[in-house]
Amino acid sequence: MTTTAVTTTAVTTTAVTTTAVTNEPVHAEAAAATGATGPATAGATGPGSTADLERRIAEDPAAFRVLTGDRPTGPLHLGHYFGSLLNRVRLQNLGVDVIVLIPDYQVITDRDTAERLGEYTDGLLLDYLALGIDPARSTVFCHSAVPALNQLMLPFLSLVSVAELNRNPTVKDEIAHSRQSTVSGLMLTYPVHQAADILACKGNVVPVGRDQAPHLEVTRTIACRFNERYGRVFPEPDIMLSAAPLLLGTDGTKMSKSRANSIPLSATADETARLIKGATTDADRHITYDPDARPNVSSLVLLASLCLDRDPYEVAAEIGGGGAAALKRTVTDAVNGHLAPFRARRAEYAKDLAYVRSVLRAGNERANALAEATLDEVREAMGAFR
């Protein structure tokens, strides 16, 4: 479904202490995968660990299907890039069936309207293609184009209680940071909606950051309860915990589209320079890499090291007494140099939006076929509801 498979070079950072990246509520962080540094171990190596899951994927990648995605609420940024996007390409290139959902309906989970939806959807498609998502091997589709996803919501809602949804710590956090004055039913039931997205496609691996793991536990619970009540239809998806490095936004808080503190992948070189120039640092002129004591400075050092494929301590030592100005110049040059090939590919794809949108139409067709087949199984298992 694409004319050329674009390869993406993975970034390695051998001495970086990693933490899960969380950039946006809902699907964007269901996408926060094991990161550009390679497989996440999540501190465990036994059965059921992410390391064990990575081993099984390496042995038989065709046995796995990943469901991940990003809400079309704004441009993807460097947090997404190092937190999940490169990992999707890695899994695709291993031979895993990667399905990328653009959950357009979920835009209104924590806001009243879906502004600039078409523009943002096109932007996601351009970013995916430029990064190396190959439609010949991976599938990209929109939630609104697959009605069967929503038809699964009703039986799934019958399998969880209101109390269970209210206890979900991720939902609590998302409600606390919601733009809405009151909590909508969509916000409260979002984990069930996400379960429908995953299970409709029979996804059996979902990459997440630790703070999103409770959402995936709801999916596993729903799959288990459905199978126990009606007969086995669904896999119980494995959770692939993230070990992606934490990148702060330009204001020193988590990088987020909604906080206007991110560095978009689609920004020009000049825009990138302006954003980095305005990033928060501290009063100590000597640059060091110390994430605990100097989080803002260290996040900039880490960003440069990721883009340069170097150790962050070495990058900091080279800047030394150059101060914040030298640090920001280093980061700007590193980011713009690293993203230059991506931006060139993106510009080429942008010249043919008809092709780009055809990729989505083809993905919608495949997703519809998968979801309809699953819905038929559900109807049969439940007693032929039609």
GROMACS .gro file of C-alpha atoms in nm:
model
  386
    1MET     CA    1   0.000   0.000   0.000
    2THR     CA    2   0.300   0.228  -0.035
    3THR     CA    3   0.525   0.287  -0.329
    4THR     CA    4   0.850   0.278  -0.136
    5ALA     CA    5   0.939   0.125   0.198
    6VAL     CA    6   1.125   0.390   0.397
    7THR     CA    7   1.381   0.266   0.643
    8THR     CA    8   1.437   0.438   0.975
    9THR     CA    9   1.762   0.412   1.166
   10ALA     CA   10   1.710   0.326   1.528
   11VAL     CA   11   1.881   0.540   1.788
   12THR     CA   12   2.078   0.373   2.061
   13THR     CA   13   2.170   0.523   2.396
   14THR     CA   14   2.376   0.287   2.601
   15ALA     CA   15   2.402   0.485   2.922
   16VAL     CA   16   2.063   0.650   2.955
   17THR     CA   17   1.841   0.585   3.254
   18THR     CA   18   1.500   0.535   3.095
   19THR     CA   19   1.152   0.622   3.211
   20ALA     CA   20   0.816   0.574   3.045
   21VAL     CA   21   0.707   0.862   2.825
   22THR     CA   22   0.351   0.990   2.859
   23ASN     CA   23   0.258   1.264   2.617
   24GLU     CA   24  -0.121   1.264   2.581
   25PRO     CA   25  -0.416   1.084   2.731
   26VAL     CA   26  -0.563   0.780   2.560
   27HIS     CA   27  -0.432   0.634   2.236
   28ALA     CA   28  -0.127   0.847   2.196
   29GLU     CA   29   0.021   0.680   2.498
   30ALA     CA   30  -0.120   0.342   2.433
   31ALA     CA   31   0.138   0.395   2.164
   32ALA     CA   32   0.428   0.479   2.394
   33ALA     CA   33   0.623   0.168   2.312
   34THR     CA   34   0.962   0.033   2.406
   35GLY     CA   35   1.137   0.329   2.254
   36ALA     CA   36   1.422   0.398   2.021
   37THR     CA   37   1.668   0.238   2.255
   38GLY     CA   38   1.540  -0.110   2.169
   39PRO     CA   39   1.345  -0.367   2.367
   40ALA     CA   40   1.227  -0.268   2.711
   41THR     CA   41   1.303  -0.503   2.995
   42ALA     CA   42   1.090  -0.325   3.257
   43GLY     CA   43   1.330  -0.466   3.511
   44ALA     CA   44   1.223  -0.826   3.460
   45THR     CA   45   1.336  -1.122   3.254
   46GLY     CA   46   1.101  -1.403   3.355
   47PRO     CA   47   0.787  -1.535   3.185
   48GLY     CA   48   0.535  -1.259   3.127
   49SER     CA   49   0.799  -0.985   3.132
   50THR     CA   50   0.855  -0.748   2.844
   51ALA     CA   51   1.195  -0.908   2.787
   52ASP     CA   52   1.028  -1.248   2.754
   53LEU     CA   53   0.772  -1.097   2.517
   54GLU     CA   54   1.049  -0.949   2.304
   55ARG     CA   55   1.216  -1.292   2.292
   56ARG     CA   56   0.895  -1.454   2.171
   57ILE     CA   57   0.844  -1.184   1.910
   58ALA     CA   58   1.196  -1.238   1.780
   59GLU     CA   59   1.133  -1.612   1.754
   60ASP     CA   60   0.798  -1.583   1.572
   61PRO     CA   61   0.705  -1.225   1.479
   62ALA     CA   62   0.419  -1.339   1.253
   63ALA     CA   63   0.235  -1.468   1.561
   64PHE     CA   64   0.190  -1.116   1.695
   65ARG     CA   65  -0.033  -0.824   1.610
   66VAL     CA   66   0.025  -0.482   1.765
   67LEU     CA   67  -0.249  -0.222   1.801
   68THR     CA   68  -0.129   0.131   1.873
   69GLY     CA   69  -0.217   0.484   1.766
   70ASP     CA   70  -0.235   0.858   1.821
   71ARG     CA   71  -0.529   1.090   1.863
   72PRO     CA   72  -0.546   1.354   1.588
   73THR     CA   73  -0.538   1.649   1.829
   74GLY     CA   74  -0.224   1.817   1.697
   75PRO     CA   75   0.117   1.751   1.540
   76LEU     CA   76   0.326   1.459   1.660
   77HIS     CA   77   0.638   1.569   1.845
   78LEU     CA   78   0.977   1.447   1.960
   79GLY     CA   79   0.827   1.275   2.265
   80HIS     CA   80   0.615   1.059   2.035
   81TYR     CA   81   0.911   1.003   1.803
   82PHE     CA   82   1.149   0.861   2.062
   83GLY     CA   83   0.871   0.725   2.285
   84SER     CA   84   0.679   0.516   2.033
   85LEU     CA   85   0.709   0.596   1.664
   86LEU     CA   86   1.053   0.449   1.605
   87ASN     CA   87   0.950   0.139   1.792
   88ARG     CA   88   0.654   0.084   1.561
   89VAL     CA   89   0.889   0.083   1.265
   90ARG     CA   90   1.121  -0.155   1.453
   91LEU     CA   91   0.839  -0.401   1.520
   92GLN     CA   92   0.713  -0.371   1.163
   93ASN     CA   93   1.060  -0.445   1.030
   94LEU     CA   94   1.083  -0.751   1.256
   95GLY     CA   95   0.775  -0.889   1.080
   96VAL     CA   96   0.508  -0.806   1.339
   97ASP     CA   97   0.165  -0.710   1.204
   98VAL     CA   98   0.147  -0.347   1.318
   99ILE     CA   99  -0.195  -0.179   1.313
  100VAL     CA  100  -0.195   0.196   1.375
  101LEU     CA  101  -0.528   0.349   1.473
  102ILE     CA  102  -0.614   0.715   1.427
  103PRO     CA  103  -0.889   0.736   1.691
  104ASP     CA  104  -1.072   1.039   1.557
  105TYR     CA  105  -1.383   0.976   1.767
  106GLN     CA  106  -1.169   0.988   2.080
  107VAL     CA  107  -1.072   1.349   2.012
  108ILE     CA  108  -1.383   1.446   2.206
  109THR     CA  109  -1.291   1.230   2.505
  110ASP     CA  110  -1.156   1.531   2.694
  111ARG     CA  111  -1.272   1.824   2.482
  112ASP     CA  112  -1.596   1.959   2.343
  113THR     CA  113  -1.518   1.972   1.972
  114ALA     CA  114  -1.290   1.804   1.719
  115GLU     CA  115  -1.119   2.107   1.570
  116ARG     CA  116  -0.896   2.082   1.260
  117LEU     CA  117  -0.959   1.709   1.247
  118GLY     CA  118  -0.891   1.665   0.877
  119GLU     CA  119  -0.569   1.865   0.893
  120TYR     CA  120  -0.438   1.670   1.190
  121THR     CA  121  -0.533   1.336   1.035
  122ASP     CA  122  -0.343   1.423   0.718
  123GLY     CA  123  -0.050   1.528   0.936
  124LEU     CA  124  -0.042   1.195   1.118
  125LEU     CA  125  -0.045   1.008   0.788
  126LEU     CA  126   0.241   1.218   0.653
  127ASP     CA  127   0.444   1.159   0.970
  128TYR     CA  128   0.383   0.784   0.966
  129LEU     CA  129   0.487   0.746   0.604
  130ALA     CA  130   0.791   0.969   0.639
  131LEU     CA  131   0.906   0.778   0.946
  132GLY     CA  132   0.890   0.444   0.769
  133ILE     CA  133   0.549   0.295   0.841
  134ASP     CA  134   0.511   0.084   0.527
  135PRO     CA  135   0.148   0.025   0.427
  136ALA     CA  136   0.255  -0.291   0.247
  137ARG     CA  137   0.337  -0.438   0.588
  138SER     CA  138   0.140  -0.225   0.837
  139THR     CA  139  -0.216  -0.092   0.850
  140VAL     CA  140  -0.331   0.261   0.930
  141PHE     CA  141  -0.703   0.327   0.978
  142CYS     CA  142  -0.950   0.574   1.131
  143HIS     CA  143  -1.186   0.477   1.410
  144SER     CA  144  -1.486   0.649   1.252
  145ALA     CA  145  -1.448   0.437   0.937
  146VAL     CA  146  -1.498   0.107   1.125
  147PRO     CA  147  -1.850   0.088   1.275
  148ALA     CA  148  -1.792  -0.259   1.423
  149LEU     CA  149  -1.561  -0.107   1.684
  150ASN     CA  150  -1.854   0.079   1.838
  151GLN     CA  151  -2.086  -0.221   1.815
  152LEU     CA  152  -1.850  -0.411   2.043
  153MET     CA  153  -1.889  -0.144   2.310
  154LEU     CA  154  -2.229  -0.266   2.432
  155PRO     CA  155  -2.136  -0.624   2.518
  156PHE     CA  156  -1.803  -0.505   2.656
  157LEU     CA  157  -1.970  -0.250   2.885
  158SER     CA  158  -2.175  -0.533   3.033
  159LEU     CA  159  -1.855  -0.702   3.146
  160VAL     CA  160  -1.720  -0.423   3.370
  161SER     CA  161  -1.875  -0.236   3.660
  162VAL     CA  162  -1.899   0.138   3.716
  163ALA     CA  163  -1.694   0.092   4.032
  164GLU     CA  164  -1.414  -0.071   3.833
  165LEU     CA  165  -1.411   0.216   3.586
  166ASN     CA  166  -1.412   0.472   3.867
  167ARG     CA  167  -1.114   0.302   4.031
  168ASN     CA  168  -0.898   0.317   3.717
  169PRO     CA  169  -0.603   0.540   3.815
  170THR     CA  170  -0.535   0.644   3.456
  171VAL     CA  171  -0.895   0.757   3.410
  172LYS     CA  172  -0.874   0.950   3.738
  173ASP     CA  173  -0.564   1.131   3.617
  174GLU     CA  174  -0.715   1.207   3.278
  175ILE     CA  175  -1.031   1.341   3.442
  176ALA     CA  176  -0.820   1.562   3.669
  177HIS     CA  177  -0.646   1.712   3.366
  178SER     CA  178  -0.954   1.721   3.145
  179ARG     CA  179  -1.050   2.040   2.965
  180GLN     CA  180  -1.415   1.969   3.039
  181SER     CA  181  -1.599   2.110   3.340
  182THR     CA  182  -1.786   1.782   3.389
  183VAL     CA  183  -1.691   1.422   3.318
  184SER     CA  184  -1.849   1.278   3.005
  185GLY     CA  185  -1.958   0.918   2.968
  186LEU     CA  186  -1.696   0.882   2.698
  187MET     CA  187  -1.421   0.981   2.939
  188LEU     CA  188  -1.537   0.735   3.205
  189THR     CA  189  -1.578   0.448   2.959
  190TYR     CA  190  -1.271   0.523   2.752
  191PRO     CA  191  -1.084   0.208   2.864
  192VAL     CA  192  -1.376   0.001   2.732
  193HIS     CA  193  -1.367   0.189   2.404
  194GLN     CA  194  -0.996   0.117   2.386
  195ALA     CA  195  -1.063  -0.249   2.455
  196ALA     CA  196  -1.301  -0.257   2.157
  197ASP     CA  197  -1.032  -0.103   1.936
  198ILE     CA  198  -0.774  -0.361   2.041
  199LEU     CA  199  -0.990  -0.670   2.052
  200ALA     CA  200  -1.181  -0.598   1.730
  201CYS     CA  201  -0.851  -0.640   1.547
  202LYS     CA  202  -0.747  -0.932   1.770
  203GLY     CA  203  -0.444  -0.736   1.886
  204ASN     CA  204  -0.232  -0.950   2.116
  205VAL     CA  205   0.044  -0.701   2.200
  206VAL     CA  206  -0.011  -0.343   2.313
  207PRO     CA  207   0.288  -0.118   2.389
  208VAL     CA  208   0.223   0.125   2.675
  209GLY     CA  209   0.395   0.339   2.935
  210ARG     CA  210   0.352   0.225   3.295
  211ASP     CA  211   0.086   0.487   3.368
  212GLN     CA  212  -0.129   0.353   3.084
  213ALA     CA  213  -0.105  -0.010   3.195
  214PRO     CA  214  -0.436   0.010   3.392
  215HIS     CA  215  -0.618   0.078   3.063
  216LEU     CA  216  -0.475  -0.241   2.919
  217GLU     CA  217  -0.567  -0.437   3.228
  218VAL     CA  218  -0.929  -0.343   3.155
  219THR     CA  219  -0.885  -0.487   2.805
  220ARG     CA  220  -0.742  -0.808   2.946
  221THR     CA  221  -1.027  -0.828   3.198
  222ILE     CA  222  -1.291  -0.782   2.930
  223ALA     CA  223  -1.131  -1.044   2.705
  224CYS     CA  224  -1.108  -1.291   2.993
  225ARG     CA  225  -1.467  -1.236   3.110
  226PHE     CA  226  -1.610  -1.260   2.760
  227ASN     CA  227  -1.422  -1.583   2.697
  228GLU     CA  228  -1.540  -1.730   3.026
  229ARG     CA  229  -1.902  -1.632   2.969
  230TYR     CA  230  -1.948  -1.701   2.600
  231GLY     CA  231  -1.655  -1.914   2.485
  232ARG     CA  232  -1.309  -1.821   2.371
  233VAL     CA  233  -1.309  -1.549   2.106
  234PHE     CA  234  -1.043  -1.301   2.215
  235PRO     CA  235  -0.674  -1.313   2.298
  236GLU     CA  236  -0.575  -1.157   2.629
  237PRO     CA  237  -0.325  -0.901   2.500
  238ASP     CA  238   0.026  -0.888   2.638
  239ILE     CA  239   0.134  -0.554   2.776
  240MET     CA  240   0.466  -0.435   2.638
  241LEU     CA  241   0.595  -0.189   2.897
  242SER     CA  242   0.784   0.114   2.779
  243ALA     CA  243   1.143   0.189   2.861
  244ALA     CA  244   1.145   0.504   2.649
  245PRO     CA  245   1.352   0.797   2.773
  246LEU     CA  246   1.163   1.082   2.936
  247LEU     CA  247   1.174   1.403   2.733
  248LEU     CA  248   1.036   1.714   2.900
  249GLY     CA  249   0.860   1.990   2.714
  250THR     CA  250   1.010   2.333   2.664
  251ASP     CA  251   0.846   2.451   2.990
  252GLY     CA  252   0.996   2.171   3.199
  253THR     CA  253   0.675   1.966   3.231
  254LYS     CA  254   0.590   1.653   3.035
  255MET     CA  255   0.595   1.709   2.661
  256SER     CA  256   0.236   1.728   2.541
  257LYS     CA  257   0.042   1.854   2.243
  258SER     CA  258  -0.221   2.004   2.472
  259ARG     CA  259   0.033   2.196   2.682
  260ALA     CA  260   0.186   2.379   2.384
  261ASN     CA  261   0.533   2.284   2.504
  262SER     CA  262   0.635   2.033   2.240
  263ILE     CA  263   0.871   2.035   1.943
  264PRO     CA  264   0.669   1.906   1.646
  265LEU     CA  265   0.835   1.670   1.403
  266SER     CA  266   0.688   1.876   1.120
  267ALA     CA  267   0.833   2.206   1.244
  268THR     CA  268   1.080   2.382   1.018
  269ALA     CA  269   1.445   2.416   1.118
  270ASP     CA  270   1.385   2.780   1.214
  271GLU     CA  271   1.075   2.695   1.416
  272THR     CA  272   1.266   2.422   1.594
  273ALA     CA  273   1.546   2.664   1.679
  274ARG     CA  274   1.297   2.915   1.819
  275LEU     CA  275   1.125   2.653   2.035
  276ILE     CA  276   1.451   2.518   2.176
  277LYS     CA  277   1.580   2.869   2.240
  278GLY     CA  278   1.279   2.928   2.464
  279ALA     CA  279   1.324   2.607   2.662
  280THR     CA  280   1.356   2.630   3.040
  281THR     CA  281   1.702   2.559   3.189
  282ASP     CA  282   1.851   2.665   3.525
  283ALA     CA  283   2.099   2.914   3.672
  284ASP     CA  284   2.405   2.686   3.675
  285ARG     CA  285   2.622   2.776   3.374
  286HIS     CA  286   2.819   2.451   3.376
  287ILE     CA  287   2.626   2.186   3.183
  288THR     CA  288   2.597   1.841   3.337
  289TYR     CA  289   2.372   1.541   3.286
  290ASP     CA  290   2.190   1.483   3.615
  291PRO     CA  291   1.822   1.401   3.554
  292ASP     CA  292   1.729   1.407   3.922
  293ALA     CA  293   1.897   1.732   4.022
  294ARG     CA  294   1.876   1.916   3.687
  295PRO     CA  295   1.576   1.777   3.498
  296ASN     CA  296   1.534   2.062   3.248
  297VAL     CA  297   1.899   2.080   3.145
  298SER     CA  298   1.929   1.703   3.143
  299SER     CA  299   1.625   1.662   2.919
  300LEU     CA  300   1.788   1.890   2.660
  301VAL     CA  301   2.115   1.700   2.690
  302LEU     CA  302   1.927   1.373   2.649
  303LEU     CA  303   1.750   1.503   2.339
  304ALA     CA  304   2.082   1.596   2.180
  305SER     CA  305   2.233   1.260   2.272
  306LEU     CA  306   1.939   1.070   2.121
  307CYS     CA  307   1.965   1.264   1.797
  308LEU     CA  308   2.343   1.225   1.784
  309ASP     CA  309   2.341   0.861   1.898
  310ARG     CA  310   2.584   0.943   2.175
  311ASP     CA  311   2.615   0.908   2.552
  312PRO     CA  312   2.445   1.204   2.727
  313TYR     CA  313   2.727   1.235   2.980
  314GLU     CA  314   2.975   1.282   2.697
  315VAL     CA  315   2.753   1.541   2.530
  316ALA     CA  316   2.722   1.736   2.856
  317ALA     CA  317   3.096   1.718   2.921
  318GLU     CA  318   3.173   1.863   2.577
  319ILE     CA  319   2.943   2.158   2.636
  320GLY     CA  320   3.079   2.206   2.988
  321GLY     CA  321   3.104   2.575   3.076
  322GLY     CA  322   2.939   2.690   2.756
  323GLY     CA  323   2.615   2.747   2.940
  324ALA     CA  324   2.256   2.730   2.829
  325ALA     CA  325   2.324   2.910   2.502
  326ALA     CA  326   2.579   2.651   2.392
  327LEU     CA  327   2.352   2.370   2.510
  328LYS     CA  328   2.061   2.500   2.306
  329ARG     CA  329   2.279   2.545   1.997
  330THR     CA  330   2.396   2.185   2.032
  331VAL     CA  331   2.041   2.058   2.072
  332THR     CA  332   1.911   2.264   1.781
  333ASP     CA  333   2.184   2.141   1.547
  334ALA     CA  334   2.134   1.781   1.662
  335VAL     CA  335   1.755   1.784   1.623
  336ASN     CA  336   1.757   1.959   1.287
  337GLY     CA  337   2.030   1.732   1.155
  338HIS     CA  338   1.855   1.418   1.275
  339LEU     CA  339   1.514   1.515   1.142
  340ALA     CA  340   1.633   1.656   0.808
  341PRO     CA  341   1.583   1.325   0.617
  342PHE     CA  342   1.241   1.275   0.777
  343ARG     CA  343   1.134   1.626   0.686
  344ALA     CA  344   1.251   1.581   0.328
  345ARG     CA  345   1.050   1.259   0.293
  346ARG     CA  346   0.747   1.423   0.455
  347ALA     CA  347   0.762   1.710   0.208
  348GLU     CA  348   0.767   1.464  -0.081
  349TYR     CA  349   0.464   1.277   0.050
  350ALA     CA  350   0.284   1.609   0.106
  351LYS     CA  351   0.301   1.672  -0.269
  352ASP     CA  352   0.067   1.378  -0.327
  353LEU     CA  353  -0.207   1.390  -0.066
  354ALA     CA  354  -0.428   1.179  -0.293
  355TYR     CA  355  -0.186   0.890  -0.247
  356VAL     CA  356  -0.153   0.957   0.125
  357ARG     CA  357  -0.530   0.942   0.170
  358SER     CA  358  -0.548   0.627  -0.042
  359VAL     CA  359  -0.325   0.462   0.218
  360LEU     CA  360  -0.587   0.541   0.480
  361ARG     CA  361  -0.871   0.412   0.262
  362ALA     CA  362  -0.689   0.083   0.209
  363GLY     CA  363  -0.621   0.059   0.581
  364ASN     CA  364  -0.986   0.128   0.658
  365GLU     CA  365  -1.087  -0.157   0.428
  366ARG     CA  366  -0.861  -0.405   0.603
  367ALA     CA  367  -0.964  -0.287   0.950
  368ASN     CA  368  -1.331  -0.319   0.855
  369ALA     CA  369  -1.275  -0.675   0.736
  370LEU     CA  370  -1.097  -0.769   1.059
  371ALA     CA  371  -1.354  -0.600   1.285
  372GLU     CA  372  -1.656  -0.740   1.099
  373ALA     CA  373  -1.514  -1.091   1.121
  374THR     CA  374  -1.462  -1.045   1.495
  375LEU     CA  375  -1.812  -0.906   1.538
  376ASP     CA  376  -1.954  -1.210   1.360
  377GLU     CA  377  -1.769  -1.433   1.607
  378VAL     CA  378  -1.908  -1.229   1.896
  379ARG     CA  379  -2.264  -1.253   1.767
  380GLU     CA  380  -2.234  -1.627   1.723
  381ALA     CA  381  -2.083  -1.676   2.067
  382MET     CA  382  -2.355  -1.464   2.231
  383GLY     CA  383  -2.638  -1.640   2.051
  384ALA     CA  384  -2.657  -1.489   1.704
  385PHE     CA  385  -2.751  -1.129   1.787
  386ARG     CA  386  -2.818  -0.963   1.448
   0.00000   0.00000   0.00000
